[in-house]
PDB file of C-alpha atoms and ligand atoms in Angstrom:
ATOM      1  CA  UNK A 100       0.000   0.000   0.000  1.00 50.00           C
ATOM      2  CA  UNK A 101       1.073   3.564  -0.650  1.00 77.00           C
ATOM      3  CA  UNK A 102       2.629   5.403   2.268  1.00 94.00           C
ATOM      4  CA  UNK A 103       0.154   8.248   1.849  1.00 98.00           C
ATOM      5  CA  UNK A 104      -2.108   9.020   4.823  1.00 98.00           C
ATOM      6  CA  UNK A 105      -5.134   9.906   2.715  1.00 98.00           C
ATOM      7  CA  UNK A 106      -4.689   6.842   0.465  1.00 98.00           C
ATOM      8  CA  UNK A 107      -4.804   4.789   3.670  1.00 98.00           C
ATOM      9  CA  UNK A 108      -8.036   6.546   4.656  1.00 98.00           C
ATOM     10  CA  UNK A 109      -9.480   5.813   1.185  1.00 98.00           C
ATOM     11  CA  UNK A 110      -8.491   2.140   1.611  1.00 97.00           C
ATOM     12  CA  UNK A 111     -10.082   2.028   5.079  1.00 97.00           C
ATOM     13  CA  UNK A 112      -6.733   1.168   6.725  1.00 97.00           C
ATOM     14  CA  UNK A 113      -6.988   4.352   8.823  1.00 98.00           C
ATOM     15  CA  UNK A 114     -10.441   5.248  10.169  1.00 98.00           C
ATOM     16  CA  UNK A 115     -12.211   8.483   9.273  1.00 98.00           C
ATOM     17  CA  UNK A 116     -15.543  10.099  10.029  1.00 98.00           C
ATOM     18  CA  UNK A 117     -17.022   9.818   6.558  1.00 98.00           C
ATOM     19  CA  UNK A 118     -19.352  12.532   5.273  1.00 98.00           C
ATOM     20  CA  UNK A 119     -19.734  11.567   1.609  1.00 98.00           C
ATOM     21  CA  UNK A 120     -18.395   8.943  -0.762  1.00 98.00           C
ATOM     22  CA  UNK A 121     -18.806   8.025  -4.402  1.00 96.00           C
ATOM     23  CA  UNK A 122     -16.710   6.231  -7.010  1.00 95.00           C
ATOM     24  CA  UNK A 123     -14.144   9.027  -7.332  1.00 95.00           C
ATOM     25  CA  UNK A 124     -14.457  11.104  -4.166  1.00 97.00           C
ATOM     26  CA  UNK A 125     -14.278  10.759  -0.397  1.00 98.00           C
ATOM     27  CA  UNK A 126     -15.194  13.437   2.170  1.00 98.00           C
ATOM     28  CA  UNK A 127     -14.477  13.157   5.884  1.00 99.00           C
ATOM     29  CA  UNK A 128     -14.183  15.326   8.982  1.00 98.00           C
ATOM     30  CA  UNK A 129     -10.798  16.953   9.578  1.00 99.00           C
ATOM     31  CA  UNK A 130      -9.196  15.387  12.664  1.00 98.00           C
ATOM     32  CA  UNK A 131      -8.111  18.836  13.944  1.00 98.00           C
ATOM     33  CA  UNK A 132     -10.981  21.124  12.927  1.00 98.00           C
ATOM     34  CA  UNK A 133     -10.229  24.829  12.348  1.00 98.00           C
ATOM     35  CA  UNK A 134     -13.928  25.771  12.245  1.00 98.00           C
ATOM     36  CA  UNK A 135     -17.212  24.310  13.566  1.00 98.00           C
ATOM     37  CA  UNK A 136     -17.596  22.623  10.162  1.00 98.00           C
ATOM     38  CA  UNK A 137     -14.298  21.391   8.698  1.00 99.00           C
ATOM     39  CA  UNK A 138     -14.578  18.669   6.091  1.00 99.00           C
ATOM     40  CA  UNK A 139     -11.843  17.450   3.747  1.00 99.00           C
ATOM     41  CA  UNK A 140     -12.905  16.465   0.241  1.00 98.00           C
ATOM     42  CA  UNK A 141     -10.401  14.373  -1.709  1.00 98.00           C
ATOM     43  CA  UNK A 142     -10.131  12.499  -4.996  1.00 97.00           C
ATOM     44  CA  UNK A 143      -9.637   8.783  -4.356  1.00 97.00           C
ATOM     45  CA  UNK A 144      -6.826   8.670  -6.886  1.00 95.00           C
ATOM     46  CA  UNK A 145      -3.428   9.686  -5.490  1.00 97.00           C
ATOM     47  CA  UNK A 146      -2.050  12.983  -6.743  1.00 96.00           C
ATOM     48  CA  UNK A 147       0.349  14.862  -4.464  1.00 97.00           C
ATOM     49  CA  UNK A 148      -0.661  18.414  -5.417  1.00 98.00           C
ATOM     50  CA  UNK A 149      -2.919  20.358  -7.750  1.00 98.00           C
ATOM     51  CA  UNK A 150       0.071  20.651 -10.091  1.00 98.00           C
ATOM     52  CA  UNK A 151      -0.265  16.949 -10.938  1.00 97.00           C
ATOM     53  CA  UNK A 152      -3.785  17.311 -12.313  1.00 97.00           C
ATOM     54  CA  UNK A 153      -4.277  16.398 -15.975  1.00 97.00           C
ATOM     55  CA  UNK A 154      -7.028  16.619 -18.543  1.00 97.00           C
ATOM     56  CA  UNK A 155      -8.264  13.164 -17.508  1.00 95.00           C
ATOM     57  CA  UNK A 156      -8.930  14.391 -13.949  1.00 94.00           C
ATOM     58  CA  UNK A 157     -11.455  17.042 -15.023  1.00 93.00           C
ATOM     59  CA  UNK A 158     -14.542  15.025 -14.112  1.00 91.00           C
ATOM     60  CA  UNK A 159     -13.235  13.961 -10.708  1.00 92.00           C
ATOM     61  CA  UNK A 160     -12.336  17.533  -9.784  1.00 94.00           C
ATOM     62  CA  UNK A 161     -15.677  18.843 -11.038  1.00 95.00           C
ATOM     63  CA  UNK A 162     -17.334  16.187  -8.899  1.00 96.00           C
ATOM     64  CA  UNK A 163     -15.471  17.468  -5.851  1.00 98.00           C
ATOM     65  CA  UNK A 164     -17.106  20.873  -6.209  1.00 98.00           C
ATOM     66  CA  UNK A 165     -20.548  19.303  -6.584  1.00 98.00           C
ATOM     67  CA  UNK A 166     -19.853  17.295  -3.412  1.00 98.00           C
ATOM     68  CA  UNK A 167     -18.771  20.491  -1.615  1.00 98.00           C
ATOM     69  CA  UNK A 168     -22.027  22.140  -2.708  1.00 98.00           C
ATOM     70  CA  UNK A 169     -24.032  19.224  -1.296  1.00 98.00           C
ATOM     71  CA  UNK A 170     -22.051  18.929   1.958  1.00 98.00           C
ATOM     72  CA  UNK A 171     -22.253  22.685   2.650  1.00 98.00           C
ATOM     73  CA  UNK A 172     -26.052  22.471   2.417  1.00 98.00           C
ATOM     74  CA  UNK A 173     -26.230  19.310   4.541  1.00 98.00           C
ATOM     75  CA  UNK A 174     -24.005  20.802   7.249  1.00 98.00           C
ATOM     76  CA  UNK A 175     -26.087  23.986   7.352  1.00 98.00           C
ATOM     77  CA  UNK A 176     -23.385  26.455   6.291  1.00 98.00           C
ATOM     78  CA  UNK A 177     -24.574  27.187   2.746  1.00 98.00           C
ATOM     79  CA  UNK A 178     -26.755  30.142   3.646  1.00 98.00           C
ATOM     80  CA  UNK A 179     -24.297  31.962   5.937  1.00 98.00           C
ATOM     81  CA  UNK A 180     -21.322  31.232   3.690  1.00 98.00           C
ATOM     82  CA  UNK A 181     -18.275  29.050   3.879  1.00 98.00           C
ATOM     83  CA  UNK A 182     -14.738  28.825   2.539  1.00 98.00           C
ATOM     84  CA  UNK A 183     -12.991  26.272   0.314  1.00 98.00           C
ATOM     85  CA  UNK A 184      -9.197  26.075   0.648  1.00 98.00           C
ATOM     86  CA  UNK A 185      -6.680  24.041  -1.319  1.00 98.00           C
ATOM     87  CA  UNK A 186      -3.091  24.385  -0.139  1.00 98.00           C
ATOM     88  CA  UNK A 187      -0.505  23.615  -2.806  1.00 98.00           C
ATOM     89  CA  UNK A 188       3.116  23.143  -1.878  1.00 97.00           C
ATOM     90  CA  UNK A 189       5.459  24.040   0.955  1.00 93.00           C
ATOM     91  CA  UNK A 190       4.869  27.767   1.386  1.00 96.00           C
ATOM     92  CA  UNK A 191       1.073  27.314   1.340  1.00 97.00           C
ATOM     93  CA  UNK A 192       1.264  25.157   4.464  1.00 96.00           C
ATOM     94  CA  UNK A 193       0.313  21.901   2.722  1.00 98.00           C
ATOM     95  CA  UNK A 194       1.067  19.048   5.134  1.00 98.00           C
ATOM     96  CA  UNK A 195      -0.588  16.066   3.482  1.00 98.00           C
ATOM     97  CA  UNK A 196       0.600  15.509  -0.077  1.00 98.00           C
ATOM     98  CA  UNK A 197      -2.613  14.045  -1.504  1.00 98.00           C
ATOM     99  CA  UNK A 198      -4.875  16.679  -3.090  1.00 98.00           C
ATOM    100  CA  UNK A 199      -7.599  17.824  -0.708  1.00 98.00           C
ATOM    101  CA  UNK A 200     -10.071  20.665  -0.457  1.00 98.00           C
ATOM    102  CA  UNK A 201     -10.914  22.065   2.978  1.00 98.00           C
ATOM    103  CA  UNK A 202     -14.575  23.027   3.430  1.00 98.00           C
ATOM    104  CA  UNK A 203     -14.688  25.427   6.382  1.00 98.00           C
ATOM    105  CA  UNK A 204     -17.807  27.000   7.811  1.00 98.00           C
ATOM    106  CA  UNK A 205     -19.817  27.876  10.885  1.00 98.00           C
ATOM    107  CA  UNK A 206     -17.845  30.989  11.839  1.00 98.00           C
ATOM    108  CA  UNK A 207     -16.734  34.318  10.356  1.00 97.00           C
ATOM    109  CA  UNK A 208     -13.573  34.163   8.241  1.00 97.00           C
ATOM    110  CA  UNK A 209     -10.796  36.732   7.886  1.00 96.00           C
ATOM    111  CA  UNK A 210      -9.432  37.997   4.591  1.00 97.00           C
ATOM    112  CA  UNK A 211      -6.698  37.797   3.484  1.00 96.00           C
ATOM    113  CA  UNK A 212      -5.924  34.388   5.003  1.00 93.00           C
ATOM    114  CA  UNK A 213      -2.658  34.102   6.966  1.00 87.00           C
TER     115      UNK A 213
HETATM  116  P1  AMP B 520      -3.048  20.669   4.667  1.00 61.10           P
HETATM  117  O1  AMP B 520      -2.290  21.498   5.676  1.00 61.10           O
HETATM  118  O2  AMP B 520      -3.797  21.501   3.665  1.00 61.10           O
HETATM  119  O3  AMP B 520      -2.179  19.628   4.022  1.00 61.10           O
HETATM  120  O4  AMP B 520      -4.185  19.937   5.508  1.00 61.10           O
HETATM  121  C1  AMP B 520      -4.077  18.643   6.011  1.00 61.10           C
HETATM  122  C2  AMP B 520      -5.237  18.442   6.938  1.00 61.10           C
HETATM  123  O5  AMP B 520      -5.357  17.065   7.221  1.00 61.10           O
HETATM  124  C3  AMP B 520      -5.072  19.163   8.299  1.00 61.10           C
HETATM  125  O6  AMP B 520      -6.156  20.085   8.473  1.00 61.10           O
HETATM  126  C4  AMP B 520      -5.120  18.019   9.308  1.00 61.10           C
HETATM  127  O7  AMP B 520      -5.800  18.361  10.490  1.00 61.10           O
HETATM  128  C5  AMP B 520      -5.838  16.936   8.535  1.00 61.10           C
HETATM  129  N1  AMP B 520      -5.564  15.563   8.953  1.00 61.10           N
HETATM  130  C6  AMP B 520      -4.349  15.020   9.249  1.00 61.10           C
HETATM  131  N2  AMP B 520      -4.492  13.724   9.589  1.00 61.10           N
HETATM  132  C7  AMP B 520      -5.825  13.433   9.492  1.00 61.10           C
HETATM  133  C8  AMP B 520      -6.608  12.263   9.715  1.00 61.10           C
HETATM  134  N3  AMP B 520      -6.062  11.094  10.100  1.00 61.10           N
HETATM  135  N4  AMP B 520      -7.951  12.343   9.552  1.00 61.10           N
HETATM  136  C9  AMP B 520      -8.519  13.520   9.179  1.00 61.10           C
HETATM  137  N5  AMP B 520      -7.837  14.647   8.934  1.00 61.10           N
HETATM  138  C10 AMP B 520      -6.505  14.616   9.096  1.00 61.10           C
HETATM  139 ZN1   ZN B 521      -2.585   9.475  -1.497  1.00 61.10          ZN
END
């Protein structure tokens, strides 16, 4: 098995609090939430960063945004507003090198982010 933490979560080798799953996508609660609602939405296929995306990944990535739309409504943050964050690379603060989108909501956000 790959040494990637999120691949292990996809494979079920590491437990997660699942929010949504389909053929290409998994969403689960962040283990160290930075907001009342903090869900990570990931493609099941391993890609370290957004820079590895290719033409063939278009549908999977589009599906991630549809999942975010659905989860935001289900978690009750759609009306008040929420934030979607994708860190890419060292200076962004990316810690897990498997593409993921943070869905954050349930509190006011600052701009610009730190
Ligand atoms: P990033 O800094 O963008 O790479 O975000 C990685 C996120 O993964 C952080 O918000 C962590 O809290 C979260 N995380 C790390 N390990 C786990 C885990 N086992 N289950 C759920 N979330 C995790
Ligand atoms: Zn991975």
